[in-house]
PDB file of C-alpha atoms in Angstrom:
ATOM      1  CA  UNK A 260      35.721 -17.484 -36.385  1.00  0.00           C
ATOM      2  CA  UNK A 261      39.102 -16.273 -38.145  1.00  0.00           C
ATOM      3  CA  UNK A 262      40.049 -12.424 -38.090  1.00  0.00           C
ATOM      4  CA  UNK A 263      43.075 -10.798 -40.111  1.00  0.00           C
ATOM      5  CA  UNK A 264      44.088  -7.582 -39.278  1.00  0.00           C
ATOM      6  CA  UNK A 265      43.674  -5.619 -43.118  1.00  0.00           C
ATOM      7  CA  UNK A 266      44.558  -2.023 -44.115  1.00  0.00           C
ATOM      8  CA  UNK A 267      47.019  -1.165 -41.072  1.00  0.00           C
ATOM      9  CA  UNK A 268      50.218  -2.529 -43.371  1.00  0.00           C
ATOM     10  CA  UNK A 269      48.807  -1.602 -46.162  1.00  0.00           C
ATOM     11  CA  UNK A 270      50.872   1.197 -46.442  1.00  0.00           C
ATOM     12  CA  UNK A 271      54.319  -0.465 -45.123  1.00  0.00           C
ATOM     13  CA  UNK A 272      53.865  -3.581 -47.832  1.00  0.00           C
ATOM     14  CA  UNK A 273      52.836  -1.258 -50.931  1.00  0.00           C
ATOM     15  CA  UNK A 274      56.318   0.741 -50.155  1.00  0.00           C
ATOM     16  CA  UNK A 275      58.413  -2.273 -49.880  1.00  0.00           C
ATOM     17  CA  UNK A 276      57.193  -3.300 -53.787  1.00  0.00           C
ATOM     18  CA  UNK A 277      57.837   0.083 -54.733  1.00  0.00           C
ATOM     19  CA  UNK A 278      61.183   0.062 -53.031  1.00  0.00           C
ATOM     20  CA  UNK A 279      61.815  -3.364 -54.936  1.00  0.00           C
ATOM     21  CA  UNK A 280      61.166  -1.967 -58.504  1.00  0.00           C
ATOM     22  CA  UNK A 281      63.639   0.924 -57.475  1.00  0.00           C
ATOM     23  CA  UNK A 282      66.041  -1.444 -56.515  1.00  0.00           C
ATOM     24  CA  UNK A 283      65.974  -3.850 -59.629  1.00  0.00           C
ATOM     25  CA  UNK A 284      64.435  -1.353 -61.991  1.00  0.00           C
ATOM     26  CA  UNK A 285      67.317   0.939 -60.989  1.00  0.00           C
ATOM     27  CA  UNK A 286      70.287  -1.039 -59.799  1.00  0.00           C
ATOM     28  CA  UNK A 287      70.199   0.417 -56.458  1.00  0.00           C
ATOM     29  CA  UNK A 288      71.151  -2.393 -54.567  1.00  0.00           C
ATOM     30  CA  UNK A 289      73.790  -3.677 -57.005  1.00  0.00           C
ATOM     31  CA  UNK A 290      74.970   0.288 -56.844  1.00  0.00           C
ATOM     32  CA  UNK A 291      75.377   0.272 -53.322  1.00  0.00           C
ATOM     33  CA  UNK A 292      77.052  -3.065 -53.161  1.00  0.00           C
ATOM     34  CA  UNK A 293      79.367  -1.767 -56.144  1.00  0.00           C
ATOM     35  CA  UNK A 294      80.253   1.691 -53.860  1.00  0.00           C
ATOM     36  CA  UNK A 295      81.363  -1.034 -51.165  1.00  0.00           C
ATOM     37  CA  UNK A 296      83.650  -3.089 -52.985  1.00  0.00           C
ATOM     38  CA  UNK A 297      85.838   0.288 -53.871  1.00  0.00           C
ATOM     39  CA  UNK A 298      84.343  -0.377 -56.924  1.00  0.00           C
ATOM     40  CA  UNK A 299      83.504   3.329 -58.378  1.00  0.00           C
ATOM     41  CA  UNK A 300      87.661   4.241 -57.959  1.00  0.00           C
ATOM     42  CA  UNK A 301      88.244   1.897 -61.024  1.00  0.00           C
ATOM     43  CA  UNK A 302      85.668   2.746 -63.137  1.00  0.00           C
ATOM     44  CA  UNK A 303      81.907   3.998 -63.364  1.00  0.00           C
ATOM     45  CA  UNK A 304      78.527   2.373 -62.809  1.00  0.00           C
ATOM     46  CA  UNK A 305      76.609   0.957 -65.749  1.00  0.00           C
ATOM     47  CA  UNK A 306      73.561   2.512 -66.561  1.00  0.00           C
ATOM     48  CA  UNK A 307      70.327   1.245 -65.787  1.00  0.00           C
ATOM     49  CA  UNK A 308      66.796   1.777 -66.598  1.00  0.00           C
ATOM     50  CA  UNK A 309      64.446   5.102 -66.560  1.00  0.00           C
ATOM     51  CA  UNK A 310      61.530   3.873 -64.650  1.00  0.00           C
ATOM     52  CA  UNK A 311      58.757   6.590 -65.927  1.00  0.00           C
ATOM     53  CA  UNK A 312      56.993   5.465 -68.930  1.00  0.00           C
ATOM     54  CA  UNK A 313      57.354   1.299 -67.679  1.00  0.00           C
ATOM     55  CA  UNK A 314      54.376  -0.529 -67.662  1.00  0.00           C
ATOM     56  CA  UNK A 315      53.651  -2.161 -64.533  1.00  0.00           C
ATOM     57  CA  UNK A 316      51.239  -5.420 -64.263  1.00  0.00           C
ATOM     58  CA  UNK A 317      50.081  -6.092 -60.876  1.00  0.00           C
ATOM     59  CA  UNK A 318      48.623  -9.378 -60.251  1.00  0.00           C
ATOM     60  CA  UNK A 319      45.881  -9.110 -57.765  1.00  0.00           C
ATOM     61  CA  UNK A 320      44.314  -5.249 -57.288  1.00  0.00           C
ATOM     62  CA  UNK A 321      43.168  -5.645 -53.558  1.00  0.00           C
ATOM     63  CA  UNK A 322      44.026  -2.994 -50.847  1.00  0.00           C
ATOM     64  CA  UNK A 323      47.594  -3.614 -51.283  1.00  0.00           C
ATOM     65  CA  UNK A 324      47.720  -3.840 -55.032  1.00  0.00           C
ATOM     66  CA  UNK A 325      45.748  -0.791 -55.506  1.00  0.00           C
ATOM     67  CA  UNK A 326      48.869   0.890 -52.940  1.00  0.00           C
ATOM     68  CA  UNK A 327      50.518  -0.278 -55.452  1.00  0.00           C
ATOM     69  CA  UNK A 328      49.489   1.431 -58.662  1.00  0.00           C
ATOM     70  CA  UNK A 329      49.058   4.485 -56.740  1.00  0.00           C
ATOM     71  CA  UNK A 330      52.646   5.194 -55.701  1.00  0.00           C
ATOM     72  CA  UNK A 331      54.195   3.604 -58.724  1.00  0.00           C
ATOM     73  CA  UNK A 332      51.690   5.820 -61.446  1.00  0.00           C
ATOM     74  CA  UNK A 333      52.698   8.829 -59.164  1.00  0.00           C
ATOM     75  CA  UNK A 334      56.614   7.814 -60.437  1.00  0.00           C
ATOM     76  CA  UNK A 335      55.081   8.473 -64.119  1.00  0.00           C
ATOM     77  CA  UNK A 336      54.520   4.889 -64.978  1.00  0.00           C
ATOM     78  CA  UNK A 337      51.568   2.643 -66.634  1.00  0.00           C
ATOM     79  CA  UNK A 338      49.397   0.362 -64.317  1.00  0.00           C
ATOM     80  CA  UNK A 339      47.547  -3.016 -65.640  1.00  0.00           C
ATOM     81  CA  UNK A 340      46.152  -5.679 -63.457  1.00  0.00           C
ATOM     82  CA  UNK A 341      44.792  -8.910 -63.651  1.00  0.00           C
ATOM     83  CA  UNK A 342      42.249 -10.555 -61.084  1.00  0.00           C
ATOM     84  CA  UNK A 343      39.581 -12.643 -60.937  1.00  0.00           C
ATOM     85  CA  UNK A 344      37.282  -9.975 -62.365  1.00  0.00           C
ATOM     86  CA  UNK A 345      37.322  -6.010 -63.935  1.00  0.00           C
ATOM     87  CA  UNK A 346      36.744  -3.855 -60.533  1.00  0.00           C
ATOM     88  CA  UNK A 347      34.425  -0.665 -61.077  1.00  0.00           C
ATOM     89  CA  UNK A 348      35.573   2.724 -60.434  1.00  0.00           C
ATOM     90  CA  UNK A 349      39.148   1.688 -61.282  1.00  0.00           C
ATOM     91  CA  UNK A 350      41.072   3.821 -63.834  1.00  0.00           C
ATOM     92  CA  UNK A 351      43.658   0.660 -64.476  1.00  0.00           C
ATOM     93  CA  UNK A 352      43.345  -1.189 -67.403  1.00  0.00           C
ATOM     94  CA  UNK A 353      42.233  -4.592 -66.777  1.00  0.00           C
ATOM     95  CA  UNK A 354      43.962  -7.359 -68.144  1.00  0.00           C
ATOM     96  CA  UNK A 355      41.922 -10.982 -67.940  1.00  0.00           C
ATOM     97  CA  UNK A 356      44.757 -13.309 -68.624  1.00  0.00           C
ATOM     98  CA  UNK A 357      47.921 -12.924 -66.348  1.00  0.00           C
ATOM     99  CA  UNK A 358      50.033 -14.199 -69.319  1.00  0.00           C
ATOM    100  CA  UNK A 359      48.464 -11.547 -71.474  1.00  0.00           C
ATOM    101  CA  UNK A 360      49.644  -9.044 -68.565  1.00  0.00           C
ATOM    102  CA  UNK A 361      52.998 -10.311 -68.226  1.00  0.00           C
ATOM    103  CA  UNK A 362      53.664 -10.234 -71.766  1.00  0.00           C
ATOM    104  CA  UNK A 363      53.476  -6.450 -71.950  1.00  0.00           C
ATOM    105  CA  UNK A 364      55.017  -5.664 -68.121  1.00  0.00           C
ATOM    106  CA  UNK A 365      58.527  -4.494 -67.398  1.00  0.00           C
ATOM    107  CA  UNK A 366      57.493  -5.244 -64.386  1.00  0.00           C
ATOM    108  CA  UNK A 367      55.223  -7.879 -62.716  1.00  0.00           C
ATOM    109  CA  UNK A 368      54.022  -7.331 -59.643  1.00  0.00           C
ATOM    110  CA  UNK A 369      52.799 -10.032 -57.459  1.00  0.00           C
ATOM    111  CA  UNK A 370      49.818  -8.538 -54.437  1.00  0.00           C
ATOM    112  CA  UNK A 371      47.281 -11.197 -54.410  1.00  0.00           C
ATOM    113  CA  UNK A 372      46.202 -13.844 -51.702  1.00  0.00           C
ATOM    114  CA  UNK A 373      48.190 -16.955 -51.133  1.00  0.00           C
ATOM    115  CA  UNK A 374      47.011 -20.636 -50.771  1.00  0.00           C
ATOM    116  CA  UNK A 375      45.696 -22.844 -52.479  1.00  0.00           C
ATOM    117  CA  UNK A 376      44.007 -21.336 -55.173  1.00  0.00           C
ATOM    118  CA  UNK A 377      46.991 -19.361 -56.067  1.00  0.00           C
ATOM    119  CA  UNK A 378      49.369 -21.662 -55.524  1.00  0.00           C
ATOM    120  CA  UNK A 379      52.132 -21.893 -58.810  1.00  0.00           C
ATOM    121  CA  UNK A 380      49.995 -19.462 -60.289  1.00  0.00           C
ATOM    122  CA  UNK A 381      53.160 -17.152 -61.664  1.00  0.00           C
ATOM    123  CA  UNK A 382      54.786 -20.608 -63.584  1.00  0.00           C
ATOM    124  CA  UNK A 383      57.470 -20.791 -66.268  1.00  0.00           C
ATOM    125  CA  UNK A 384      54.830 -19.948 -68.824  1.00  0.00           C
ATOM    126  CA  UNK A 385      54.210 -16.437 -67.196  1.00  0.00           C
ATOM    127  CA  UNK A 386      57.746 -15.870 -66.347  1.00  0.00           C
ATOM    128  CA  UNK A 387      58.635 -16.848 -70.056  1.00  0.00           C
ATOM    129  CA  UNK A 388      55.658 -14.295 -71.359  1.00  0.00           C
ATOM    130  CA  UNK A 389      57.581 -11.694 -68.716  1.00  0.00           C
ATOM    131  CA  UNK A 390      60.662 -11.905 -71.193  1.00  0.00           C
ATOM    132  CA  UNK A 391      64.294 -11.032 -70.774  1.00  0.00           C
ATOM    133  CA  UNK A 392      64.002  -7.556 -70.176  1.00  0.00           C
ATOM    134  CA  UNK A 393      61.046  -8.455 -67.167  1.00  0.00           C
ATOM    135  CA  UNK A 394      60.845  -8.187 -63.860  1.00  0.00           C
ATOM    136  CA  UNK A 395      58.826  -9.824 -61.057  1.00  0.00           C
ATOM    137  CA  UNK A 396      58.455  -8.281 -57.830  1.00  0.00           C
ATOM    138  CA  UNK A 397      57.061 -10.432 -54.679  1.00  0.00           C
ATOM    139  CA  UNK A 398      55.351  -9.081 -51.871  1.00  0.00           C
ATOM    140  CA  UNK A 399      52.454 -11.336 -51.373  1.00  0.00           C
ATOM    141  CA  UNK A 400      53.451 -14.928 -50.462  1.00  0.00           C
ATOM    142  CA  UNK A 401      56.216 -17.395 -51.868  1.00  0.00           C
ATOM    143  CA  UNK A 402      53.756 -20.201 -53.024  1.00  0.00           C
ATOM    144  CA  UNK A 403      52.041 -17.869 -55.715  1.00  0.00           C
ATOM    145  CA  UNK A 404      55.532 -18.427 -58.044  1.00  0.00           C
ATOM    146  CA  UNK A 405      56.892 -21.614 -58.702  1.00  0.00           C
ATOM    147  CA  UNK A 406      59.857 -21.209 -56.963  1.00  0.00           C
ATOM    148  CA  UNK A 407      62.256 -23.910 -59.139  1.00  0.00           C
ATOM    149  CA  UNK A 408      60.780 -22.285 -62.519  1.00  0.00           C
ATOM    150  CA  UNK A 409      61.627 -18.749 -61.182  1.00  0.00           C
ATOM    151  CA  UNK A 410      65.268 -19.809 -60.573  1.00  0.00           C
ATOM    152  CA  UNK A 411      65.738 -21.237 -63.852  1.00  0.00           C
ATOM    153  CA  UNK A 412      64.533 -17.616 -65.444  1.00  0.00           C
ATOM    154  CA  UNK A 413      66.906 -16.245 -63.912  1.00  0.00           C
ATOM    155  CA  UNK A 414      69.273 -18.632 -64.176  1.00  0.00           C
ATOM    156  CA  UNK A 415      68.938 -19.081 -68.279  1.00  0.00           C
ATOM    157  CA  UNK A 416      67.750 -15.182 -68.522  1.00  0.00           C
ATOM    158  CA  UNK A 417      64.370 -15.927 -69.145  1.00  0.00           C
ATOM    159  CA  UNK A 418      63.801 -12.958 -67.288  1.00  0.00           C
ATOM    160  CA  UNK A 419      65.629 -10.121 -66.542  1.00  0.00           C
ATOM    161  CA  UNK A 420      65.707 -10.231 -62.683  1.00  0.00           C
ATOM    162  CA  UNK A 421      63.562 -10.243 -59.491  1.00  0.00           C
ATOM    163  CA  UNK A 422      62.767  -8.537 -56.260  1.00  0.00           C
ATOM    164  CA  UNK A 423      61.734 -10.807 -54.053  1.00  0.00           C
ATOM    165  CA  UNK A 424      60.574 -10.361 -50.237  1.00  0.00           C
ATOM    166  CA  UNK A 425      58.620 -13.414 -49.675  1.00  0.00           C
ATOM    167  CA  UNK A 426      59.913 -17.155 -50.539  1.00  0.00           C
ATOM    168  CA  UNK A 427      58.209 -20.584 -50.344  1.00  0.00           C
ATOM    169  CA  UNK A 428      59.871 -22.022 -47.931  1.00  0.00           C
ATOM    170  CA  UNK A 429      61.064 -19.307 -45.364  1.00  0.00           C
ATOM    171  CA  UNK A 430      63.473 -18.221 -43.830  1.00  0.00           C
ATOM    172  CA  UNK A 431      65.339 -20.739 -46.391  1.00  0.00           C
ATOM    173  CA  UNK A 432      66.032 -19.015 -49.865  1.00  0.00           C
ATOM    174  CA  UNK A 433      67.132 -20.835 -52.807  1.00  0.00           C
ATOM    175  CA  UNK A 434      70.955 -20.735 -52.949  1.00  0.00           C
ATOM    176  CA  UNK A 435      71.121 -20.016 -56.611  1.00  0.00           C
ATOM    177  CA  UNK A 436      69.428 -17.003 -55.995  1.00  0.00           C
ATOM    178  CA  UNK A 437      72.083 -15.501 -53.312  1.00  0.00           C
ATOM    179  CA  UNK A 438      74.557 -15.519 -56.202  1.00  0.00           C
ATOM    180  CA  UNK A 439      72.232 -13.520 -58.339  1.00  0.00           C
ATOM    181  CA  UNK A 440      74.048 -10.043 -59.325  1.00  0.00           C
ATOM    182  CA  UNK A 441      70.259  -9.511 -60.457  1.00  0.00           C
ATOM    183  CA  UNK A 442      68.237 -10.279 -58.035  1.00  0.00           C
ATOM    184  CA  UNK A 443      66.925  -8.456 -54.259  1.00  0.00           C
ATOM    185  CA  UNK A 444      66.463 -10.638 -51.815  1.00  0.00           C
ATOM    186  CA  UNK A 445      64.247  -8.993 -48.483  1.00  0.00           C
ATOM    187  CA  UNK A 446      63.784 -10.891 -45.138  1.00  0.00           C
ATOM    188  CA  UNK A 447      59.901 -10.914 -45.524  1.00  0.00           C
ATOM    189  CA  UNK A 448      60.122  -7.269 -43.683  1.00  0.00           C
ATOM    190  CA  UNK A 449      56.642  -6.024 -45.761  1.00  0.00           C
ATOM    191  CA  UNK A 450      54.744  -5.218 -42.790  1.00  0.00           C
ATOM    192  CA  UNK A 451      57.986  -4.763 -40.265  1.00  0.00           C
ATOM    193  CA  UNK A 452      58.165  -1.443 -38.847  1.00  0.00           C
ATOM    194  CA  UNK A 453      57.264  -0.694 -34.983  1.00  0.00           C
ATOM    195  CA  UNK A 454      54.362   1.352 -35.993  1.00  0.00           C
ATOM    196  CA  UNK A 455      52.150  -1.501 -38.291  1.00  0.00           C
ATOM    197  CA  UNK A 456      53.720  -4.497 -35.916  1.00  0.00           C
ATOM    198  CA  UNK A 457      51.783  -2.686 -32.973  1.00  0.00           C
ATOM    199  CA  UNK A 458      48.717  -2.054 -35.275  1.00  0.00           C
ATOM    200  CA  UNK A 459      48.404  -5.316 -35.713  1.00  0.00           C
ATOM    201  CA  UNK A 460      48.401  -6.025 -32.351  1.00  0.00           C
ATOM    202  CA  UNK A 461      45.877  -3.486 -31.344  1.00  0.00           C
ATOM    203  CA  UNK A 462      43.399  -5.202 -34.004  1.00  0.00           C
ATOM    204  CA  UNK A 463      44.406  -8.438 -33.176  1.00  0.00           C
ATOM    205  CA  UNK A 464      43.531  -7.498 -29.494  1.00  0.00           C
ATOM    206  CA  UNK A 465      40.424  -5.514 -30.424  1.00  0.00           C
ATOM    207  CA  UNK A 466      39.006  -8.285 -32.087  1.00  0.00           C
ATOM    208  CA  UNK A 467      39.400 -10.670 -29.168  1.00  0.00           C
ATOM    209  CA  UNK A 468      37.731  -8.098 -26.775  1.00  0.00           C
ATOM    210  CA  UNK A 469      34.900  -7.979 -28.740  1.00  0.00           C
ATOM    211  CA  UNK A 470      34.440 -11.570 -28.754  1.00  0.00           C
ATOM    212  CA  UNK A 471      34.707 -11.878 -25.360  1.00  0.00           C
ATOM    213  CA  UNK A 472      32.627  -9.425 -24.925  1.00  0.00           C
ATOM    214  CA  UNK A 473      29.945 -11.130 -27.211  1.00  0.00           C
ATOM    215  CA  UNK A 474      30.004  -8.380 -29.645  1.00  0.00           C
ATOM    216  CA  UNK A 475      30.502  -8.541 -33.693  1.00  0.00           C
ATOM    217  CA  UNK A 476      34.162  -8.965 -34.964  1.00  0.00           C
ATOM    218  CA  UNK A 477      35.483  -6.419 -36.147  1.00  0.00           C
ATOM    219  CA  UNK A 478      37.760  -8.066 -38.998  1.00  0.00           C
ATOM    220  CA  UNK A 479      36.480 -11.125 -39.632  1.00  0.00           C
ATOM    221  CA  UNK A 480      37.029 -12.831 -43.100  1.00  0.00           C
ATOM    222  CA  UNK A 481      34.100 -12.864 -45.083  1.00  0.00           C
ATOM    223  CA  UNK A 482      35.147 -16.684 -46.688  1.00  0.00           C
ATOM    224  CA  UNK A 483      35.382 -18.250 -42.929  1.00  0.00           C
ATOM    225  CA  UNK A 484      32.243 -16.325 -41.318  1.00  0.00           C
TER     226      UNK A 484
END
């Protein structure tokens, strides 16, 4: 039997794409890095994007993705969504085609499962449909973008930038990308705060007691029952 421990870092990973889309959407981090380099005593920052009014496309509308669209409509902008299927009771438009979705996001934001299935899924043809003035946003798992296509977006400005917590091959990031003025690189820190790490922990321990115990799981994955 496999367990995960769902809906206690919920919360935590939803912020950290939200923070991400304020950070590239914005220019935060370049901002800060610009107020470091004694920067702002020569001259003033450049201007950057309003994010009300941006139409978001979130690829995958699970716990996390739904998180998602809540925090980021509350900033005033649009929510789409692709998945494997329209979900009832949600006010999102759904999208069918993620190319279709990226085509009209500002920002594309990646929330569903890794592995096989999903493996690539966000490849140069999405990335190209994303367009110059696009950005993806990571917080699932690396192996859902092609990795060497995302770096050549960036690099020929295919895209407009990234935000990017998750990698395929961590902790090792693509050096291209560290040279990125464009691009936010995060340590995989979506669920890393002392309050969801020991959440986890507790369910992770819960759910052995109960098998010990011979009683039901109380998180088990519905795909490995």
């Amino acid at each position: 039997k496999v367990t995960n421990t769902p809906d206690v870092l919920t919360d935590d990973v939803a912020d950290v794409a939200v923070g991400l889309v304020l950070m590239t959407g914005r220019g935060f981090a370049k901002a800060e890095r610009f107020v470091r380099a004694g920067e702002w005593e020569k001259k003033g920052p450049e201007l950057t994007t309003k994010l009300g009014g941006r139409t978001v496309g979130i690829l995958g509308l699970g716990r996390i993705g739904k998180a998602i669209g809540h925090r980021l409509e509350a900033m005033g902008m649009r929510i789409a969504y692709t998945g494997r299927k329209a979900q009832p009771g949600v006010h999102y438009r759904f999208v069918p085609d993620l190319k279709a979705l990226a085509a009209e996001s500002d920002f594309l934001v990646v929330a569903c499962p890794g592995g096989p299935a999903t493996k690539n899924l966000v490849n140069a043809d999405v990335l190209a449909a994303l367009g110059s003035k696009g950005t993806i946003v990571n917080i699932a798992r690396g192996s859902i973008v092609d990795e060497p296509a995302l770096v050549r977006a960036l690099q020929d400005g295919t895209i407009g930038g990234a935000g990017l917590d998750v990698f395929a091959d961590e902790p090792h990031v693509p050096k291209p990308l560290l040279a990125m003025d464009n691009v936010v690189l995060l340590p995989h820190v979506g669920s890393a705060t002392n309050e969801t790490r020991k959440a986890m922990g507790d369910l992770c321990k819960a759910n052995l007691d109960a098998w010990f115990a011979g009683k039901p799981l109380l998180t088990l994955i519905p795909e490995l029952a």
